[in-house]
């Protein structure tokens, strides 16, 4: 954090040297540094917010440590509150201090006072608290340190895989459906909405944009508050569920395999659906497609064996694989048949045509 702060303060002098005046340096610094400062601060703080719940709840993954904490004269509710609040404060306090130092330096350089830095700071604080609540729930549901790490980073990676799969499949399917040529981003705007709804980093990094119309050229997107509210609700639910799970958690489950449906089953099957959707795009039942399906099924079995910590082949695995593959085939067929579920309207209504040249 100190490196980030000092580097931003030093660059103020560099901007003044390049632009030749304090006013021009302040404008250039505001346009570039505030956005860079926001991105770097939220990146570093969210990185710490991913590891803090795992570190503070490390005792849950060892029987000896969990027995020691269980014997303390403290209610579980209070123990949960202490750990969660300490985790938030330990991340947010240095974040706020090191964020405000370059902002104050900008004001001292002659930049006019604005509420935008405080708006950005409030956004950073809310994103970190939401991330702390979700990761706290995932760390409680895990019974081993490795499972907790996989759960936290899977929460970030699996939604990205899903979005990439949807983007690729939409691009390929649109080329089959469209009469002419267009970019898939223009036709299927709901993909951007899905990204905001299932990916918290997308909300964190995509809520502010550089408008380039005034001195204060960084603006918050209009829909950002709606998606932030959506994630606040998810964070509150995750925090309440984590508090309830902590009170009821059987301490003897420490060092046992993680059986929670929120971790391995959800991540494995969501990732499997994304991969099968991309394989479904291959129309012909060629040898390459069969090999890809076989490798995907093998990878699915390995993932389930790792989740269960047991190499035991079950017929349910094959059934689930077949059901998910059938759903992806149904999705691609229905997309082509309904022209993007009725979202793609290339042919205009004849009643609206009054003149053709």
PDB file of C-alpha atoms in Angstrom, residues 67-288:
ATOM      1  CA  UNK A  67     -10.764 -27.929  20.123  1.00  0.00           C
ATOM      2  CA  UNK A  68      -8.738 -25.124  21.712  1.00  0.00           C
ATOM      3  CA  UNK A  69     -11.043 -22.411  20.348  1.00  0.00           C
ATOM      4  CA  UNK A  70     -14.120 -24.394  21.338  1.00  0.00           C
ATOM      5  CA  UNK A  71     -12.901 -24.489  24.942  1.00  0.00           C
ATOM      6  CA  UNK A  72     -12.568 -20.689  25.193  1.00  0.00           C
ATOM      7  CA  UNK A  73     -15.156 -18.943  27.445  1.00  0.00           C
ATOM      8  CA  UNK A  74     -16.735 -17.066  24.531  1.00  0.00           C
ATOM      9  CA  UNK A  75     -19.965 -17.549  22.647  1.00  0.00           C
ATOM     10  CA  UNK A  76     -19.675 -18.601  19.029  1.00  0.00           C
ATOM     11  CA  UNK A  77     -21.677 -15.585  17.897  1.00  0.00           C
ATOM     12  CA  UNK A  78     -19.219 -13.185  19.504  1.00  0.00           C
ATOM     13  CA  UNK A  79     -16.229 -15.139  18.213  1.00  0.00           C
ATOM     14  CA  UNK A  80     -17.625 -14.881  14.680  1.00  0.00           C
ATOM     15  CA  UNK A  81     -18.249 -11.127  15.027  1.00  0.00           C
ATOM     16  CA  UNK A  82     -14.735 -10.514  16.349  1.00  0.00           C
ATOM     17  CA  UNK A  83     -13.065 -12.428  13.510  1.00  0.00           C
ATOM     18  CA  UNK A  84     -15.181 -10.852  10.771  1.00  0.00           C
ATOM     19  CA  UNK A  85     -14.876  -7.263  12.035  1.00  0.00           C
ATOM     20  CA  UNK A  86     -11.157  -7.637  12.628  1.00  0.00           C
ATOM     21  CA  UNK A  87     -10.734  -8.977   9.093  1.00  0.00           C
ATOM     22  CA  UNK A  88     -12.608  -5.989   7.632  1.00  0.00           C
ATOM     23  CA  UNK A  89     -10.748  -3.410   9.726  1.00  0.00           C
ATOM     24  CA  UNK A  90      -7.320  -4.920   9.035  1.00  0.00           C
ATOM     25  CA  UNK A  91      -7.901  -4.497   5.284  1.00  0.00           C
ATOM     26  CA  UNK A  92      -9.967  -1.305   5.138  1.00  0.00           C
ATOM     27  CA  UNK A  93      -7.985   0.846   7.576  1.00  0.00           C
ATOM     28  CA  UNK A  94      -4.688   0.835   5.605  1.00  0.00           C
ATOM     29  CA  UNK A  95      -6.721   1.034   2.387  1.00  0.00           C
ATOM     30  CA  UNK A  96      -8.439   4.259   3.458  1.00  0.00           C
ATOM     31  CA  UNK A  97      -5.231   5.859   4.750  1.00  0.00           C
ATOM     32  CA  UNK A  98      -3.123   5.046   1.694  1.00  0.00           C
ATOM     33  CA  UNK A  99      -5.931   5.991  -0.692  1.00  0.00           C
ATOM     34  CA  UNK A 100      -6.457   9.424   0.841  1.00  0.00           C
ATOM     35  CA  UNK A 101      -2.773  10.440   0.863  1.00  0.00           C
ATOM     36  CA  UNK A 102      -2.504  10.922  -2.959  1.00  0.00           C
ATOM     37  CA  UNK A 103      -6.009  12.435  -3.023  1.00  0.00           C
ATOM     38  CA  UNK A 104      -4.922  15.095  -0.507  1.00  0.00           C
ATOM     39  CA  UNK A 105      -1.743  15.607  -2.540  1.00  0.00           C
ATOM     40  CA  UNK A 106      -3.908  16.298  -5.603  1.00  0.00           C
ATOM     41  CA  UNK A 107      -5.863  18.927  -3.688  1.00  0.00           C
ATOM     42  CA  UNK A 108      -2.652  20.559  -2.498  1.00  0.00           C
ATOM     43  CA  UNK A 109      -1.521  20.713  -6.123  1.00  0.00           C
ATOM     44  CA  UNK A 110      -4.458  22.933  -6.963  1.00  0.00           C
ATOM     45  CA  UNK A 111      -7.175  20.492  -8.054  1.00  0.00           C
ATOM     46  CA  UNK A 112     -10.691  21.705  -7.274  1.00  0.00           C
ATOM     47  CA  UNK A 113     -12.493  19.847  -4.496  1.00  0.00           C
ATOM     48  CA  UNK A 114     -14.796  17.036  -5.682  1.00  0.00           C
ATOM     49  CA  UNK A 115     -16.817  14.261  -4.072  1.00  0.00           C
ATOM     50  CA  UNK A 116     -15.684  11.753  -6.702  1.00  0.00           C
ATOM     51  CA  UNK A 117     -12.712  10.443  -4.614  1.00  0.00           C
ATOM     52  CA  UNK A 118     -15.096   9.784  -1.709  1.00  0.00           C
ATOM     53  CA  UNK A 119     -17.535   8.091  -4.069  1.00  0.00           C
ATOM     54  CA  UNK A 120     -14.758   5.824  -5.297  1.00  0.00           C
ATOM     55  CA  UNK A 121     -13.601   5.145  -1.736  1.00  0.00           C
ATOM     56  CA  UNK A 122     -17.129   4.202  -0.643  1.00  0.00           C
ATOM     57  CA  UNK A 123     -17.311   1.828  -3.608  1.00  0.00           C
ATOM     58  CA  UNK A 124     -13.986   0.229  -2.591  1.00  0.00           C
ATOM     59  CA  UNK A 125     -15.161  -0.211   1.014  1.00  0.00           C
ATOM     60  CA  UNK A 126     -18.466  -1.824  -0.006  1.00  0.00           C
ATOM     61  CA  UNK A 127     -16.821  -4.195  -2.492  1.00  0.00           C
ATOM     62  CA  UNK A 128     -14.330  -5.330   0.160  1.00  0.00           C
ATOM     63  CA  UNK A 129     -16.998  -5.906   2.807  1.00  0.00           C
ATOM     64  CA  UNK A 130     -19.081  -7.921   0.329  1.00  0.00           C
ATOM     65  CA  UNK A 131     -16.023  -9.971  -0.639  1.00  0.00           C
ATOM     66  CA  UNK A 132     -15.173 -10.537   3.022  1.00  0.00           C
ATOM     67  CA  UNK A 133     -18.700 -11.808   3.704  1.00  0.00           C
ATOM     68  CA  UNK A 134     -18.703 -14.226   0.760  1.00  0.00           C
ATOM     69  CA  UNK A 135     -15.188 -15.532   1.449  1.00  0.00           C
ATOM     70  CA  UNK A 136     -16.003 -15.918   5.148  1.00  0.00           C
ATOM     71  CA  UNK A 137     -18.900 -18.191   4.218  1.00  0.00           C
ATOM     72  CA  UNK A 138     -16.707 -20.223   1.861  1.00  0.00           C
ATOM     73  CA  UNK A 139     -13.934 -20.539   4.464  1.00  0.00           C
ATOM     74  CA  UNK A 140     -16.453 -21.820   7.032  1.00  0.00           C
ATOM     75  CA  UNK A 141     -17.901 -24.376   4.641  1.00  0.00           C
ATOM     76  CA  UNK A 142     -14.443 -25.833   3.941  1.00  0.00           C
ATOM     77  CA  UNK A 143     -12.933 -28.391   6.308  1.00  0.00           C
ATOM     78  CA  UNK A 144      -9.371 -28.191   5.006  1.00  0.00           C
ATOM     79  CA  UNK A 145      -7.032 -25.346   4.090  1.00  0.00           C
ATOM     80  CA  UNK A 146      -6.700 -26.544   0.487  1.00  0.00           C
ATOM     81  CA  UNK A 147     -10.476 -26.695   0.096  1.00  0.00           C
ATOM     82  CA  UNK A 148     -10.809 -23.133   1.401  1.00  0.00           C
ATOM     83  CA  UNK A 149      -8.229 -21.822  -1.072  1.00  0.00           C
ATOM     84  CA  UNK A 150      -9.898 -23.663  -3.963  1.00  0.00           C
ATOM     85  CA  UNK A 151     -13.318 -22.327  -2.915  1.00  0.00           C
ATOM     86  CA  UNK A 152     -12.224 -18.686  -2.693  1.00  0.00           C
ATOM     87  CA  UNK A 153     -10.378 -18.633  -6.008  1.00  0.00           C
ATOM     88  CA  UNK A 154     -13.005 -20.812  -7.665  1.00  0.00           C
ATOM     89  CA  UNK A 155     -15.548 -18.114  -6.806  1.00  0.00           C
ATOM     90  CA  UNK A 156     -13.466 -15.734  -8.937  1.00  0.00           C
ATOM     91  CA  UNK A 157     -12.431 -18.089 -11.758  1.00  0.00           C
ATOM     92  CA  UNK A 158     -15.549 -20.191 -12.477  1.00  0.00           C
ATOM     93  CA  UNK A 159     -17.806 -17.186 -13.335  1.00  0.00           C
ATOM     94  CA  UNK A 160     -15.077 -15.982 -15.714  1.00  0.00           C
ATOM     95  CA  UNK A 161     -15.068 -19.380 -17.457  1.00  0.00           C
ATOM     96  CA  UNK A 162     -18.861 -19.250 -17.752  1.00  0.00           C
ATOM     97  CA  UNK A 163     -18.810 -15.775 -19.307  1.00  0.00           C
ATOM     98  CA  UNK A 164     -16.056 -16.734 -21.762  1.00  0.00           C
ATOM     99  CA  UNK A 165     -18.045 -19.811 -22.775  1.00  0.00           C
ATOM    100  CA  UNK A 166     -21.220 -17.771 -23.296  1.00  0.00           C
ATOM    101  CA  UNK A 167     -19.341 -15.166 -25.322  1.00  0.00           C
ATOM    102  CA  UNK A 168     -17.737 -17.772 -27.569  1.00  0.00           C
ATOM    103  CA  UNK A 169     -20.952 -19.736 -28.085  1.00  0.00           C
ATOM    104  CA  UNK A 170     -22.963 -16.573 -28.772  1.00  0.00           C
ATOM    105  CA  UNK A 171     -20.419 -15.422 -31.338  1.00  0.00           C
ATOM    106  CA  UNK A 172     -20.506 -18.767 -33.169  1.00  0.00           C
ATOM    107  CA  UNK A 173     -24.292 -19.112 -33.015  1.00  0.00           C
ATOM    108  CA  UNK A 174     -24.869 -15.560 -34.224  1.00  0.00           C
ATOM    109  CA  UNK A 175     -22.807 -16.256 -37.330  1.00  0.00           C
ATOM    110  CA  UNK A 176     -25.284 -19.038 -38.146  1.00  0.00           C
ATOM    111  CA  UNK A 177     -28.403 -17.001 -37.417  1.00  0.00           C
ATOM    112  CA  UNK A 178     -27.612 -13.532 -38.749  1.00  0.00           C
ATOM    113  CA  UNK A 179     -28.303 -12.557 -42.345  1.00  0.00           C
ATOM    114  CA  UNK A 180     -25.503 -10.012 -42.511  1.00  0.00           C
ATOM    115  CA  UNK A 181     -22.592  -9.260 -40.232  1.00  0.00           C
ATOM    116  CA  UNK A 182     -22.535  -7.547 -36.864  1.00  0.00           C
ATOM    117  CA  UNK A 183     -20.667  -7.710 -33.590  1.00  0.00           C
ATOM    118  CA  UNK A 184     -22.255 -10.049 -31.069  1.00  0.00           C
ATOM    119  CA  UNK A 185     -21.895  -7.357 -28.365  1.00  0.00           C
ATOM    120  CA  UNK A 186     -24.435  -5.220 -30.266  1.00  0.00           C
ATOM    121  CA  UNK A 187     -26.992  -8.008 -30.573  1.00  0.00           C
ATOM    122  CA  UNK A 188     -26.832  -9.813 -27.218  1.00  0.00           C
ATOM    123  CA  UNK A 189     -26.503  -7.121 -24.580  1.00  0.00           C
ATOM    124  CA  UNK A 190     -27.734  -9.530 -21.894  1.00  0.00           C
ATOM    125  CA  UNK A 191     -24.238 -11.059 -21.753  1.00  0.00           C
ATOM    126  CA  UNK A 192     -22.984  -7.861 -20.182  1.00  0.00           C
ATOM    127  CA  UNK A 193     -25.825  -8.030 -17.656  1.00  0.00           C
ATOM    128  CA  UNK A 194     -24.935 -11.626 -16.775  1.00  0.00           C
ATOM    129  CA  UNK A 195     -21.325 -10.572 -16.206  1.00  0.00           C
ATOM    130  CA  UNK A 196     -22.426  -7.951 -13.695  1.00  0.00           C
ATOM    131  CA  UNK A 197     -24.739 -10.416 -11.921  1.00  0.00           C
ATOM    132  CA  UNK A 198     -22.324 -13.332 -11.466  1.00  0.00           C
ATOM    133  CA  UNK A 199     -18.905 -11.622 -11.365  1.00  0.00           C
ATOM    134  CA  UNK A 200     -18.133  -9.271  -8.517  1.00  0.00           C
ATOM    135  CA  UNK A 201     -14.783  -8.172 -10.066  1.00  0.00           C
ATOM    136  CA  UNK A 202     -16.710  -7.041 -13.165  1.00  0.00           C
ATOM    137  CA  UNK A 203     -18.716  -4.680 -10.968  1.00  0.00           C
ATOM    138  CA  UNK A 204     -15.596  -3.528  -9.114  1.00  0.00           C
ATOM    139  CA  UNK A 205     -13.544  -2.664 -12.206  1.00  0.00           C
ATOM    140  CA  UNK A 206     -16.308  -1.736 -14.656  1.00  0.00           C
ATOM    141  CA  UNK A 207     -18.336   0.775 -12.668  1.00  0.00           C
ATOM    142  CA  UNK A 208     -16.295   3.894 -13.459  1.00  0.00           C
ATOM    143  CA  UNK A 209     -15.528   5.112 -16.969  1.00  0.00           C
ATOM    144  CA  UNK A 210     -13.471   7.867 -18.581  1.00  0.00           C
ATOM    145  CA  UNK A 211     -15.948  10.185 -20.327  1.00  0.00           C
ATOM    146  CA  UNK A 212     -13.553  12.787 -21.729  1.00  0.00           C
ATOM    147  CA  UNK A 213     -16.078  15.648 -21.745  1.00  0.00           C
ATOM    148  CA  UNK A 214     -14.889  17.869 -18.894  1.00  0.00           C
ATOM    149  CA  UNK A 215     -12.114  18.416 -16.404  1.00  0.00           C
ATOM    150  CA  UNK A 216     -13.734  15.809 -14.186  1.00  0.00           C
ATOM    151  CA  UNK A 217     -13.811  13.086 -16.790  1.00  0.00           C
ATOM    152  CA  UNK A 218     -14.298  10.047 -14.564  1.00  0.00           C
ATOM    153  CA  UNK A 219     -17.960   9.163 -14.087  1.00  0.00           C
ATOM    154  CA  UNK A 220     -19.819   6.291 -12.476  1.00  0.00           C
ATOM    155  CA  UNK A 221     -21.993   4.308 -14.864  1.00  0.00           C
ATOM    156  CA  UNK A 222     -25.720   4.699 -14.271  1.00  0.00           C
ATOM    157  CA  UNK A 223     -26.439   1.009 -13.749  1.00  0.00           C
ATOM    158  CA  UNK A 224     -23.533   0.482 -11.336  1.00  0.00           C
ATOM    159  CA  UNK A 225     -25.591   1.315  -8.244  1.00  0.00           C
ATOM    160  CA  UNK A 226     -28.198  -1.298  -9.179  1.00  0.00           C
ATOM    161  CA  UNK A 227     -25.589  -4.048  -9.481  1.00  0.00           C
ATOM    162  CA  UNK A 228     -23.839  -2.865  -6.325  1.00  0.00           C
ATOM    163  CA  UNK A 229     -27.167  -3.183  -4.509  1.00  0.00           C
ATOM    164  CA  UNK A 230     -27.553  -6.696  -5.963  1.00  0.00           C
ATOM    165  CA  UNK A 231     -24.148  -7.703  -4.591  1.00  0.00           C
ATOM    166  CA  UNK A 232     -24.876  -6.023  -1.247  1.00  0.00           C
ATOM    167  CA  UNK A 233     -27.915  -8.287  -0.882  1.00  0.00           C
ATOM    168  CA  UNK A 234     -25.783 -11.324  -1.771  1.00  0.00           C
ATOM    169  CA  UNK A 235     -23.128 -10.217   0.725  1.00  0.00           C
ATOM    170  CA  UNK A 236     -25.686  -9.788   3.519  1.00  0.00           C
ATOM    171  CA  UNK A 237     -27.203 -13.221   2.825  1.00  0.00           C
ATOM    172  CA  UNK A 238     -23.728 -14.799   2.734  1.00  0.00           C
ATOM    173  CA  UNK A 239     -22.771 -13.103   6.008  1.00  0.00           C
ATOM    174  CA  UNK A 240     -25.944 -14.197   7.821  1.00  0.00           C
ATOM    175  CA  UNK A 241     -25.587 -17.723   6.452  1.00  0.00           C
ATOM    176  CA  UNK A 242     -21.940 -17.785   7.520  1.00  0.00           C
ATOM    177  CA  UNK A 243     -22.872 -16.682  11.040  1.00  0.00           C
ATOM    178  CA  UNK A 244     -25.529 -19.397  11.259  1.00  0.00           C
ATOM    179  CA  UNK A 245     -23.150 -22.012   9.822  1.00  0.00           C
ATOM    180  CA  UNK A 246     -20.448 -21.041  12.320  1.00  0.00           C
ATOM    181  CA  UNK A 247     -22.818 -21.522  15.238  1.00  0.00           C
ATOM    182  CA  UNK A 248     -23.930 -24.964  14.010  1.00  0.00           C
ATOM    183  CA  UNK A 249     -20.641 -26.169  12.522  1.00  0.00           C
ATOM    184  CA  UNK A 250     -19.641 -29.619  13.882  1.00  0.00           C
ATOM    185  CA  UNK A 251     -16.076 -29.128  15.110  1.00  0.00           C
ATOM    186  CA  UNK A 252     -15.288 -32.792  14.530  1.00  0.00           C
ATOM    187  CA  UNK A 253     -15.462 -32.151  10.768  1.00  0.00           C
ATOM    188  CA  UNK A 254     -12.028 -30.507  10.858  1.00  0.00           C
ATOM    189  CA  UNK A 255      -9.520 -32.201   8.530  1.00  0.00           C
ATOM    190  CA  UNK A 256     -12.356 -34.186   6.914  1.00  0.00           C
ATOM    191  CA  UNK A 257     -13.319 -33.911   3.251  1.00  0.00           C
ATOM    192  CA  UNK A 258     -15.506 -30.918   2.413  1.00  0.00           C
ATOM    193  CA  UNK A 259     -19.076 -32.013   1.718  1.00  0.00           C
ATOM    194  CA  UNK A 260     -20.711 -28.592   1.274  1.00  0.00           C
ATOM    195  CA  UNK A 261     -22.642 -28.209  -1.981  1.00  0.00           C
ATOM    196  CA  UNK A 262     -21.491 -24.592  -2.246  1.00  0.00           C
ATOM    197  CA  UNK A 263     -17.910 -25.530  -3.041  1.00  0.00           C
ATOM    198  CA  UNK A 264     -16.911 -28.510  -5.171  1.00  0.00           C
ATOM    199  CA  UNK A 265     -20.271 -29.701  -6.578  1.00  0.00           C
ATOM    200  CA  UNK A 266     -21.358 -26.204  -7.625  1.00  0.00           C
ATOM    201  CA  UNK A 267     -17.995 -25.191  -9.109  1.00  0.00           C
ATOM    202  CA  UNK A 268     -17.341 -28.490 -10.876  1.00  0.00           C
ATOM    203  CA  UNK A 269     -20.752 -28.741 -12.530  1.00  0.00           C
ATOM    204  CA  UNK A 270     -20.855 -25.038 -13.498  1.00  0.00           C
ATOM    205  CA  UNK A 271     -17.422 -25.349 -15.094  1.00  0.00           C
ATOM    206  CA  UNK A 272     -18.453 -28.609 -16.783  1.00  0.00           C
ATOM    207  CA  UNK A 273     -21.524 -26.949 -18.312  1.00  0.00           C
ATOM    208  CA  UNK A 274     -19.363 -24.115 -19.673  1.00  0.00           C
ATOM    209  CA  UNK A 275     -16.911 -26.549 -21.291  1.00  0.00           C
ATOM    210  CA  UNK A 276     -19.644 -28.763 -22.755  1.00  0.00           C
ATOM    211  CA  UNK A 277     -21.355 -25.705 -24.215  1.00  0.00           C
ATOM    212  CA  UNK A 278     -18.220 -24.931 -26.221  1.00  0.00           C
ATOM    213  CA  UNK A 279     -17.913 -28.556 -27.354  1.00  0.00           C
ATOM    214  CA  UNK A 280     -21.563 -28.545 -28.439  1.00  0.00           C
ATOM    215  CA  UNK A 281     -20.739 -25.871 -31.016  1.00  0.00           C
ATOM    216  CA  UNK A 282     -19.003 -28.558 -33.085  1.00  0.00           C
ATOM    217  CA  UNK A 283     -21.909 -29.677 -35.284  1.00  0.00           C
ATOM    218  CA  UNK A 284     -20.660 -32.897 -36.805  1.00  0.00           C
ATOM    219  CA  UNK A 285     -20.174 -35.948 -34.631  1.00  0.00           C
ATOM    220  CA  UNK A 286     -16.541 -36.167 -35.680  1.00  0.00           C
ATOM    221  CA  UNK A 287     -13.676 -38.071 -34.108  1.00  0.00           C
ATOM    222  CA  UNK A 288     -12.334 -34.837 -32.624  1.00  0.00           C
TER     223      UNK A 288
END
